Amino acid sequence: MGEQFKEQSYHLSDSEFKENEDRNLTEIEVCHATIFSLIEERIKRDVVLSCIVDSIRLTQKMLCQIGCQMHEQFQEFELVESNLEDLSDELVIETGSICKIVNLLESSFREYEKMRKKEKRELESSILSLTEENRDISGLLKIAIMEKEAMEKRSKGNNGDNRRAAIFQMAEKGLQKVGFGFVMGVLSGDNNQAESVASCNSSTKSDASDGEKEVVSLVVTVENIMKNLRTEINDLRRSLDESRLNCERLQTLADDHAEKLEKNEQYIKDLKEREALLSNSVDELTREITIAGEEIARWREACELEVEAGKSSIKELEKEYNVQMLQLKDELHRTKAALETSNNKLQLKERLATTAMAAQAAAETCLRLADSRSAGLRDRIEELTRELEGEEGGNFRRERRRGAHRRVRHVCWPWQGLGFSPAASRVRNWHPIGNRRSVPEMEALLRIRI
């Protein structure tokens, strides 16, 4: 019973060991298949990433060329080719550089748009100022022409002083009609010039030439006043445009800051949520790690026990294997001895067969010789029988002639008396046996004595 129990436990351990080996082989094959599939996916991903990196580099070069045409800041930007083995890191670096280039392009484009808007506003303001100047000049010219004609009609009989006063009154009225007050403070700056011109005119020329010079001086003063006013208006318009631009910039900055603040608040909220999720995930991972550590310890103990059992079963298998090997060696020695004896017997049989064949060949040769001799002897016997028949016939006739009272006491060849015909018997008893010819007349020849 103990031996049967040992055999059953041995068979069970062997089957379990084989099952574990099969399971490990299947797991290894699955691992190899997964590794090959992962390698193929990695190769495909590397190919796709290399294509993406090449396209990103081309777009980066194109963006740099566009930026160099728009702004001088891009000339200082250098394209750095990274020689990284990992394509993912290279892709991250290239995307970061493209983001920088796009930000620079965006800022330069905004500056360019602002400059264009500013130039457009300046051009629009200059166009408006020129149109207003044209209107003012045309209106002033019309008014001056009308007033001059009226004053010429009135001042035909007046003196030079009265004519000058009338001209100043006409200019003041014309300016008041246009919309500008003829301020004395403005004229005070040009009084010296007017007085010098008036003194020169009064001292050098006649009354007609004095009137024309006074008109010219008045026109010059009016033009200077208009130019000063226009420059002031343009300066005010420019300052107003700059203040508007500053207000727009401040508004855009305020909007950008508000958007950034909202984004930062949202980002802070997301970070807090992520922090909470990460803390929860960390706690869960720590729990899982502890559970996994306990399971690993259990599996390690189980594996150690299985290893010990396997070692013991391997030792038992080695012992049985050695015993079986010894038995097989003994059986091999026995089979070798039996094979040697059988080989010797076969050799003896072959020798006997060769000797038997040689004896058979010698017997055949002897039979052939005997056949040839028997044929010769038969021919000889036939000749002798013919001779004897002839002699017997002669003797019989002689004796018959001598007398029948004498009786034959001995016949040497009593074939006629016995009714035996050697030719007929030879023909009747000649038959082949196998491949050899047998001569049955040999027995008759042995019985007959010549």
mmCIF file with all atom_site columns, N, CA and C in Angstrom, residues 98-147:
data_model
loop_
_atom_site.group_PDB
_atom_site.id
_atom_site.type_symbol
_atom_site.label_atom_id
_atom_site.label_alt_id
_atom_site.label_comp_id
_atom_site.label_asym_id
_atom_site.label_entity_id
_atom_site.label_seq_id
_atom_site.pdbx_PDB_ins_code
_atom_site.Cartn_x
_atom_site.Cartn_y
_atom_site.Cartn_z
_atom_site.occupancy
_atom_site.B_iso_or_equiv
_atom_site.pdbx_formal_charge
_atom_site.auth_seq_id
_atom_site.auth_comp_id
_atom_site.auth_asym_id
_atom_site.auth_atom_id
_atom_site.pdbx_PDB_model_num
ATOM 1   N N  . ILE A 1 98  ? 7.938   76.036  -32.358 1.00 0.00 ? 98  ILE A N  1
ATOM 2   C CA . ILE A 1 98  ? 6.882   76.554  -33.247 1.00 0.00 ? 98  ILE A CA 1
ATOM 3   C C  . ILE A 1 98  ? 5.933   77.464  -32.468 1.00 0.00 ? 98  ILE A C  1
ATOM 4   N N  . CYS A 1 99  ? 5.631   77.101  -31.221 1.00 0.00 ? 99  CYS A N  1
ATOM 5   C CA . CYS A 1 99  ? 4.785   77.984  -30.395 1.00 0.00 ? 99  CYS A CA 1
ATOM 6   C C  . CYS A 1 99  ? 5.441   79.333  -30.163 1.00 0.00 ? 99  CYS A C  1
ATOM 7   N N  . LYS A 1 100 ? 6.757   79.331  -29.910 1.00 0.00 ? 100 LYS A N  1
ATOM 8   C CA . LYS A 1 100 ? 7.471   80.592  -29.745 1.00 0.00 ? 100 LYS A CA 1
ATOM 9   C C  . LYS A 1 100 ? 7.407   81.432  -31.017 1.00 0.00 ? 100 LYS A C  1
ATOM 10  N N  . ILE A 1 101 ? 7.658   80.775  -32.180 1.00 0.00 ? 101 ILE A N  1
ATOM 11  C CA . ILE A 1 101 ? 7.625   81.500  -33.449 1.00 0.00 ? 101 ILE A CA 1
ATOM 12  C C  . ILE A 1 101 ? 6.237   82.062  -33.704 1.00 0.00 ? 101 ILE A C  1
ATOM 13  N N  . VAL A 1 102 ? 5.199   81.265  -33.403 1.00 0.00 ? 102 VAL A N  1
ATOM 14  C CA . VAL A 1 102 ? 3.821   81.739  -33.623 1.00 0.00 ? 102 VAL A CA 1
ATOM 15  C C  . VAL A 1 102 ? 3.500   82.904  -32.708 1.00 0.00 ? 102 VAL A C  1
ATOM 16  N N  . ASN A 1 103 ? 3.965   82.839  -31.454 1.00 0.00 ? 103 ASN A N  1
ATOM 17  C CA . ASN A 1 103 ? 3.742   83.986  -30.547 1.00 0.00 ? 103 ASN A CA 1
ATOM 18  C C  . ASN A 1 103 ? 4.437   85.240  -31.046 1.00 0.00 ? 103 ASN A C  1
ATOM 19  N N  . LEU A 1 104 ? 5.692   85.078  -31.514 1.00 0.00 ? 104 LEU A N  1
ATOM 20  C CA . LEU A 1 104 ? 6.398   86.239  -32.074 1.00 0.00 ? 104 LEU A CA 1
ATOM 21  C C  . LEU A 1 104 ? 5.683   86.786  -33.299 1.00 0.00 ? 104 LEU A C  1
ATOM 22  N N  . LEU A 1 105 ? 5.221   85.872  -34.162 1.00 0.00 ? 105 LEU A N  1
ATOM 23  C CA . LEU A 1 105 ? 4.474   86.316  -35.346 1.00 0.00 ? 105 LEU A CA 1
ATOM 24  C C  . LEU A 1 105 ? 3.187   87.033  -34.953 1.00 0.00 ? 105 LEU A C  1
ATOM 25  N N  . GLU A 1 106 ? 2.524   86.514  -33.935 1.00 0.00 ? 106 GLU A N  1
ATOM 26  C CA . GLU A 1 106 ? 1.288   87.156  -33.494 1.00 0.00 ? 106 GLU A CA 1
ATOM 27  C C  . GLU A 1 106 ? 1.550   88.558  -32.961 1.00 0.00 ? 106 GLU A C  1
ATOM 28  N N  . SER A 1 107 ? 2.611   88.684  -32.129 1.00 0.00 ? 107 SER A N  1
ATOM 29  C CA . SER A 1 107 ? 2.942   90.016  -31.588 1.00 0.00 ? 107 SER A CA 1
ATOM 30  C C  . SER A 1 107 ? 3.357   90.975  -32.693 1.00 0.00 ? 107 SER A C  1
ATOM 31  N N  . SER A 1 108 ? 4.188   90.475  -33.640 1.00 0.00 ? 108 SER A N  1
ATOM 32  C CA . SER A 1 108 ? 4.609   91.351  -34.743 1.00 0.00 ? 108 SER A CA 1
ATOM 33  C C  . SER A 1 108 ? 3.427   91.719  -35.636 1.00 0.00 ? 108 SER A C  1
ATOM 34  N N  . PHE A 1 109 ? 2.512   90.764  -35.818 1.00 0.00 ? 109 PHE A N  1
ATOM 35  C CA . PHE A 1 109 ? 1.334   91.055  -36.641 1.00 0.00 ? 109 PHE A CA 1
ATOM 36  C C  . PHE A 1 109 ? 0.437   92.092  -35.954 1.00 0.00 ? 109 PHE A C  1
ATOM 37  N N  . ARG A 1 110 ? 0.317   91.967  -34.629 1.00 0.00 ? 110 ARG A N  1
ATOM 38  C CA . ARG A 1 110 ? -0.452  92.982  -33.903 1.00 0.00 ? 110 ARG A CA 1
ATOM 39  C C  . ARG A 1 110 ? 0.202   94.357  -34.021 1.00 0.00 ? 110 ARG A C  1
ATOM 40  N N  . GLU A 1 111 ? 1.524   94.402  -33.854 1.00 0.00 ? 111 GLU A N  1
ATOM 41  C CA . GLU A 1 111 ? 2.229   95.679  -34.022 1.00 0.00 ? 111 GLU A CA 1
ATOM 42  C C  . GLU A 1 111 ? 2.051   96.238  -35.428 1.00 0.00 ? 111 GLU A C  1
ATOM 43  N N  . TYR A 1 112 ? 2.122   95.319  -36.397 1.00 0.00 ? 112 TYR A N  1
ATOM 44  C CA . TYR A 1 112 ? 1.941   95.765  -37.774 1.00 0.00 ? 112 TYR A CA 1
ATOM 45  C C  . TYR A 1 112 ? 0.524   96.302  -37.998 1.00 0.00 ? 112 TYR A C  1
ATOM 46  N N  . GLU A 1 113 ? -0.480  95.612  -37.432 1.00 0.00 ? 113 GLU A N  1
ATOM 47  C CA . GLU A 1 113 ? -1.850  96.111  -37.548 1.00 0.00 ? 113 GLU A CA 1
ATOM 48  C C  . GLU A 1 113 ? -2.018  97.461  -36.871 1.00 0.00 ? 113 GLU A C  1
ATOM 49  N N  . LYS A 1 114 ? -1.400  97.609  -35.693 1.00 0.00 ? 114 LYS A N  1
ATOM 50  C CA . LYS A 1 114 ? -1.478  98.906  -35.004 1.00 0.00 ? 114 LYS A CA 1
ATOM 51  C C  . LYS A 1 114 ? -0.822  100.013 -35.820 1.00 0.00 ? 114 LYS A C  1
ATOM 52  N N  . MET A 1 115 ? 0.329   99.709  -36.390 1.00 0.00 ? 115 MET A N  1
ATOM 53  C CA . MET A 1 115 ? 1.007   100.716 -37.234 1.00 0.00 ? 115 MET A CA 1
ATOM 54  C C  . MET A 1 115 ? 0.155   101.069 -38.447 1.00 0.00 ? 115 MET A C  1
ATOM 55  N N  . ARG A 1 116 ? -0.452  100.043 -39.064 1.00 0.00 ? 116 ARG A N  1
ATOM 56  C CA . ARG A 1 116 ? -1.307  100.313 -40.209 1.00 0.00 ? 116 ARG A CA 1
ATOM 57  C C  . ARG A 1 116 ? -2.516  101.169 -39.817 1.00 0.00 ? 116 ARG A C  1
ATOM 58  N N  . LYS A 1 117 ? -3.120  100.825 -38.672 1.00 0.00 ? 117 LYS A N  1
ATOM 59  C CA . LYS A 1 117 ? -4.249  101.636 -38.203 1.00 0.00 ? 117 LYS A CA 1
ATOM 60  C C  . LYS A 1 117 ? -3.830  103.072 -37.916 1.00 0.00 ? 117 LYS A C  1
ATOM 61  N N  . LYS A 1 118 ? -2.657  103.206 -37.292 1.00 0.00 ? 118 LYS A N  1
ATOM 62  C CA . LYS A 1 118 ? -2.171  104.545 -36.981 1.00 0.00 ? 118 LYS A CA 1
ATOM 63  C C  . LYS A 1 118 ? -1.896  105.330 -38.251 1.00 0.00 ? 118 LYS A C  1
ATOM 64  N N  . GLU A 1 119 ? -1.227  104.694 -39.202 1.00 0.00 ? 119 GLU A N  1
ATOM 65  C CA . GLU A 1 119 ? -0.977  105.369 -40.484 1.00 0.00 ? 119 GLU A CA 1
ATOM 66  C C  . GLU A 1 119 ? -2.280  105.723 -41.189 1.00 0.00 ? 119 GLU A C  1
ATOM 67  N N  . LYS A 1 120 ? -3.253  104.786 -41.130 1.00 0.00 ? 120 LYS A N  1
ATOM 68  C CA . LYS A 1 120 ? -4.535  105.057 -41.768 1.00 0.00 ? 120 LYS A CA 1
ATOM 69  C C  . LYS A 1 120 ? -5.224  106.259 -41.120 1.00 0.00 ? 120 LYS A C  1
ATOM 70  N N  . ARG A 1 121 ? -5.191  106.299 -39.773 1.00 0.00 ? 121 ARG A N  1
ATOM 71  C CA . ARG A 1 121 ? -5.809  107.444 -39.081 1.00 0.00 ? 121 ARG A CA 1
ATOM 72  C C  . ARG A 1 121 ? -5.082  108.738 -39.387 1.00 0.00 ? 121 ARG A C  1
ATOM 73  N N  . GLU A 1 122 ? -3.760  108.671 -39.402 1.00 0.00 ? 122 GLU A N  1
ATOM 74  C CA . GLU A 1 122 ? -3.006  109.885 -39.737 1.00 0.00 ? 122 GLU A CA 1
ATOM 75  C C  . GLU A 1 122 ? -3.324  110.364 -41.152 1.00 0.00 ? 122 GLU A C  1
ATOM 76  N N  . LEU A 1 123 ? -3.399  109.407 -42.080 1.00 0.00 ? 123 LEU A N  1
ATOM 77  C CA . LEU A 1 123 ? -3.756  109.784 -43.456 1.00 0.00 ? 123 LEU A CA 1
ATOM 78  C C  . LEU A 1 123 ? -5.174  110.348 -43.534 1.00 0.00 ? 123 LEU A C  1
ATOM 79  N N  . GLU A 1 124 ? -6.097  109.697 -42.802 1.00 0.00 ? 124 GLU A N  1
ATOM 80  C CA . GLU A 1 124 ? -7.471  110.224 -42.801 1.00 0.00 ? 124 GLU A CA 1
ATOM 81  C C  . GLU A 1 124 ? -7.530  111.621 -42.203 1.00 0.00 ? 124 GLU A C  1
ATOM 82  N N  . SER A 1 125 ? -6.812  111.820 -41.084 1.00 0.00 ? 125 SER A N  1
ATOM 83  C CA . SER A 1 125 ? -6.792  113.168 -40.476 1.00 0.00 ? 125 SER A CA 1
ATOM 84  C C  . SER A 1 125 ? -6.149  114.187 -41.393 1.00 0.00 ? 125 SER A C  1
ATOM 85  N N  . SER A 1 126 ? -5.046  113.783 -42.066 1.00 0.00 ? 126 SER A N  1
ATOM 86  C CA . SER A 1 126 ? -4.409  114.729 -43.002 1.00 0.00 ? 126 SER A CA 1
ATOM 87  C C  . SER A 1 126 ? -5.318  115.034 -44.180 1.00 0.00 ? 126 SER A C  1
ATOM 88  N N  . ILE A 1 127 ? -6.079  114.014 -44.658 1.00 0.00 ? 127 ILE A N  1
ATOM 89  C CA . ILE A 1 127 ? -7.022  114.243 -45.763 1.00 0.00 ? 127 ILE A CA 1
ATOM 90  C C  . ILE A 1 127 ? -8.127  115.201 -45.312 1.00 0.00 ? 127 ILE A C  1
ATOM 91  N N  . LEU A 1 128 ? -8.648  114.984 -44.096 1.00 0.00 ? 128 LEU A N  1
ATOM 92  C CA . LEU A 1 128 ? -9.686  115.868 -43.587 1.00 0.00 ? 128 LEU A CA 1
ATOM 93  C C  . LEU A 1 128 ? -9.171  117.295 -43.421 1.00 0.00 ? 128 LEU A C  1
ATOM 94  N N  . SER A 1 129 ? -7.957  117.401 -42.864 1.00 0.00 ? 129 SER A N  1
ATOM 95  C CA . SER A 1 129 ? -7.386  118.752 -42.675 1.00 0.00 ? 129 SER A CA 1
ATOM 96  C C  . SER A 1 129 ? -7.157  119.439 -44.017 1.00 0.00 ? 129 SER A C  1
ATOM 97  N N  . LEU A 1 130 ? -6.674  118.680 -44.995 1.00 0.00 ? 130 LEU A N  1
ATOM 98  C CA . LEU A 1 130 ? -6.467  119.282 -46.314 1.00 0.00 ? 130 LEU A CA 1
ATOM 99  C C  . LEU A 1 130 ? -7.787  119.689 -46.965 1.00 0.00 ? 130 LEU A C  1
ATOM 100 N N  . THR A 1 131 ? -8.812  118.839 -46.827 1.00 0.00 ? 131 THR A N  1
ATOM 101 C CA . THR A 1 131 ? -10.118 119.223 -47.393 1.00 0.00 ? 131 THR A CA 1
ATOM 102 C C  . THR A 1 131 ? -10.685 120.462 -46.705 1.00 0.00 ? 131 THR A C  1
ATOM 103 N N  . GLU A 1 132 ? -10.514 120.512 -45.369 1.00 0.00 ? 132 GLU A N  1
ATOM 104 C CA . GLU A 1 132 ? -10.989 121.707 -44.648 1.00 0.00 ? 132 GLU A CA 1
ATOM 105 C C  . GLU A 1 132 ? -10.195 122.941 -45.042 1.00 0.00 ? 132 GLU A C  1
ATOM 106 N N  . GLU A 1 133 ? -8.889  122.748 -45.184 1.00 0.00 ? 133 GLU A N  1
ATOM 107 C CA . GLU A 1 133 ? -8.076  123.891 -45.623 1.00 0.00 ? 133 GLU A CA 1
ATOM 108 C C  . GLU A 1 133 ? -8.508  124.368 -47.002 1.00 0.00 ? 133 GLU A C  1
ATOM 109 N N  . ASN A 1 134 ? -8.783  123.392 -47.881 1.00 0.00 ? 134 ASN A N  1
ATOM 110 C CA . ASN A 1 134 ? -9.232  123.759 -49.224 1.00 0.00 ? 134 ASN A CA 1
ATOM 111 C C  . ASN A 1 134 ? -10.549 124.527 -49.177 1.00 0.00 ? 134 ASN A C  1
ATOM 112 N N  . ARG A 1 135 ? -11.469 124.026 -48.316 1.00 0.00 ? 135 ARG A N  1
ATOM 113 C CA . ARG A 1 135 ? -12.740 124.735 -48.182 1.00 0.00 ? 135 ARG A CA 1
ATOM 114 C C  . ARG A 1 135 ? -12.539 126.131 -47.621 1.00 0.00 ? 135 ARG A C  1
ATOM 115 N N  . ASP A 1 136 ? -11.712 126.199 -46.564 1.00 0.00 ? 136 ASP A N  1
ATOM 116 C CA . ASP A 1 136 ? -11.474 127.504 -45.952 1.00 0.00 ? 136 ASP A CA 1
ATOM 117 C C  . ASP A 1 136 ? -10.831 128.473 -46.931 1.00 0.00 ? 136 ASP A C  1
ATOM 118 N N  . ILE A 1 137 ? -9.847  127.953 -47.646 1.00 0.00 ? 137 ILE A N  1
ATOM 119 C CA . ILE A 1 137 ? -9.153  128.849 -48.599 1.00 0.00 ? 137 ILE A CA 1
ATOM 120 C C  . ILE A 1 137 ? -10.098 129.307 -49.696 1.00 0.00 ? 137 ILE A C  1
ATOM 121 N N  . SER A 1 138 ? -10.900 128.343 -50.204 1.00 0.00 ? 138 SER A N  1
ATOM 122 C CA . SER A 1 138 ? -11.848 128.728 -51.263 1.00 0.00 ? 138 SER A CA 1
ATOM 123 C C  . SER A 1 138 ? -12.864 129.738 -50.749 1.00 0.00 ? 138 SER A C  1
ATOM 124 N N  . GLY A 1 139 ? -13.367 129.501 -49.510 1.00 0.00 ? 139 GLY A N  1
ATOM 125 C CA . GLY A 1 139 ? -14.319 130.459 -48.933 1.00 0.00 ? 139 GLY A CA 1
ATOM 126 C C  . GLY A 1 139 ? -13.692 131.806 -48.690 1.00 0.00 ? 139 GLY A C  1
ATOM 127 N N  . LEU A 1 140 ? -12.457 131.784 -48.143 1.00 0.00 ? 140 LEU A N  1
ATOM 128 C CA . LEU A 1 140 ? -11.757 133.044 -47.883 1.00 0.00 ? 140 LEU A CA 1
ATOM 129 C C  . LEU A 1 140 ? -11.482 133.810 -49.170 1.00 0.00 ? 140 LEU A C  1
ATOM 130 N N  . LEU A 1 141 ? -11.096 133.061 -50.186 1.00 0.00 ? 141 LEU A N  1
ATOM 131 C CA . LEU A 1 141 ? -10.828 133.737 -51.462 1.00 0.00 ? 141 LEU A CA 1
ATOM 132 C C  . LEU A 1 141 ? -12.103 134.375 -52.016 1.00 0.00 ? 141 LEU A C  1
ATOM 133 N N  . LYS A 1 142 ? -13.196 133.619 -51.944 1.00 0.00 ? 142 LYS A N  1
ATOM 134 C CA . LYS A 1 142 ? -14.460 134.202 -52.440 1.00 0.00 ? 142 LYS A CA 1
ATOM 135 C C  . LYS A 1 142 ? -14.851 135.437 -51.656 1.00 0.00 ? 142 LYS A C  1
ATOM 136 N N  . ILE A 1 143 ? -14.745 135.341 -50.323 1.00 0.00 ? 143 ILE A N  1
ATOM 137 C CA . ILE A 1 143 ? -15.121 136.488 -49.484 1.00 0.00 ? 143 ILE A CA 1
ATOM 138 C C  . ILE A 1 143 ? -14.186 137.652 -49.726 1.00 0.00 ? 143 ILE A C  1
ATOM 139 N N  . ALA A 1 144 ? -12.866 137.323 -49.834 1.00 0.00 ? 144 ALA A N  1
ATOM 140 C CA . ALA A 1 144 ? -11.902 138.415 -50.055 1.00 0.00 ? 144 ALA A CA 1
ATOM 141 C C  . ALA A 1 144 ? -12.145 139.096 -51.384 1.00 0.00 ? 144 ALA A C  1
ATOM 142 N N  . ILE A 1 145 ? -12.472 138.310 -52.405 1.00 0.00 ? 145 ILE A N  1
ATOM 143 C CA . ILE A 1 145 ? -12.734 138.900 -53.722 1.00 0.00 ? 145 ILE A CA 1
ATOM 144 C C  . ILE A 1 145 ? -13.980 139.795 -53.658 1.00 0.00 ? 145 ILE A C  1
ATOM 145 N N  . MET A 1 146 ? -15.034 139.273 -52.991 1.00 0.00 ? 146 MET A N  1
ATOM 146 C CA . MET A 1 146 ? -16.248 140.089 -52.913 1.00 0.00 ? 146 MET A CA 1
ATOM 147 C C  . MET A 1 146 ? -16.032 141.363 -52.112 1.00 0.00 ? 146 MET A C  1
ATOM 148 N N  . GLU A 1 147 ? -15.339 141.236 -50.966 1.00 0.00 ? 147 GLU A N  1
ATOM 149 C CA . GLU A 1 147 ? -15.081 142.412 -50.147 1.00 0.00 ? 147 GLU A CA 1
ATOM 150 C C  . GLU A 1 147 ? -14.157 143.396 -50.857 1.00 0.00 ? 147 GLU A C  1
#
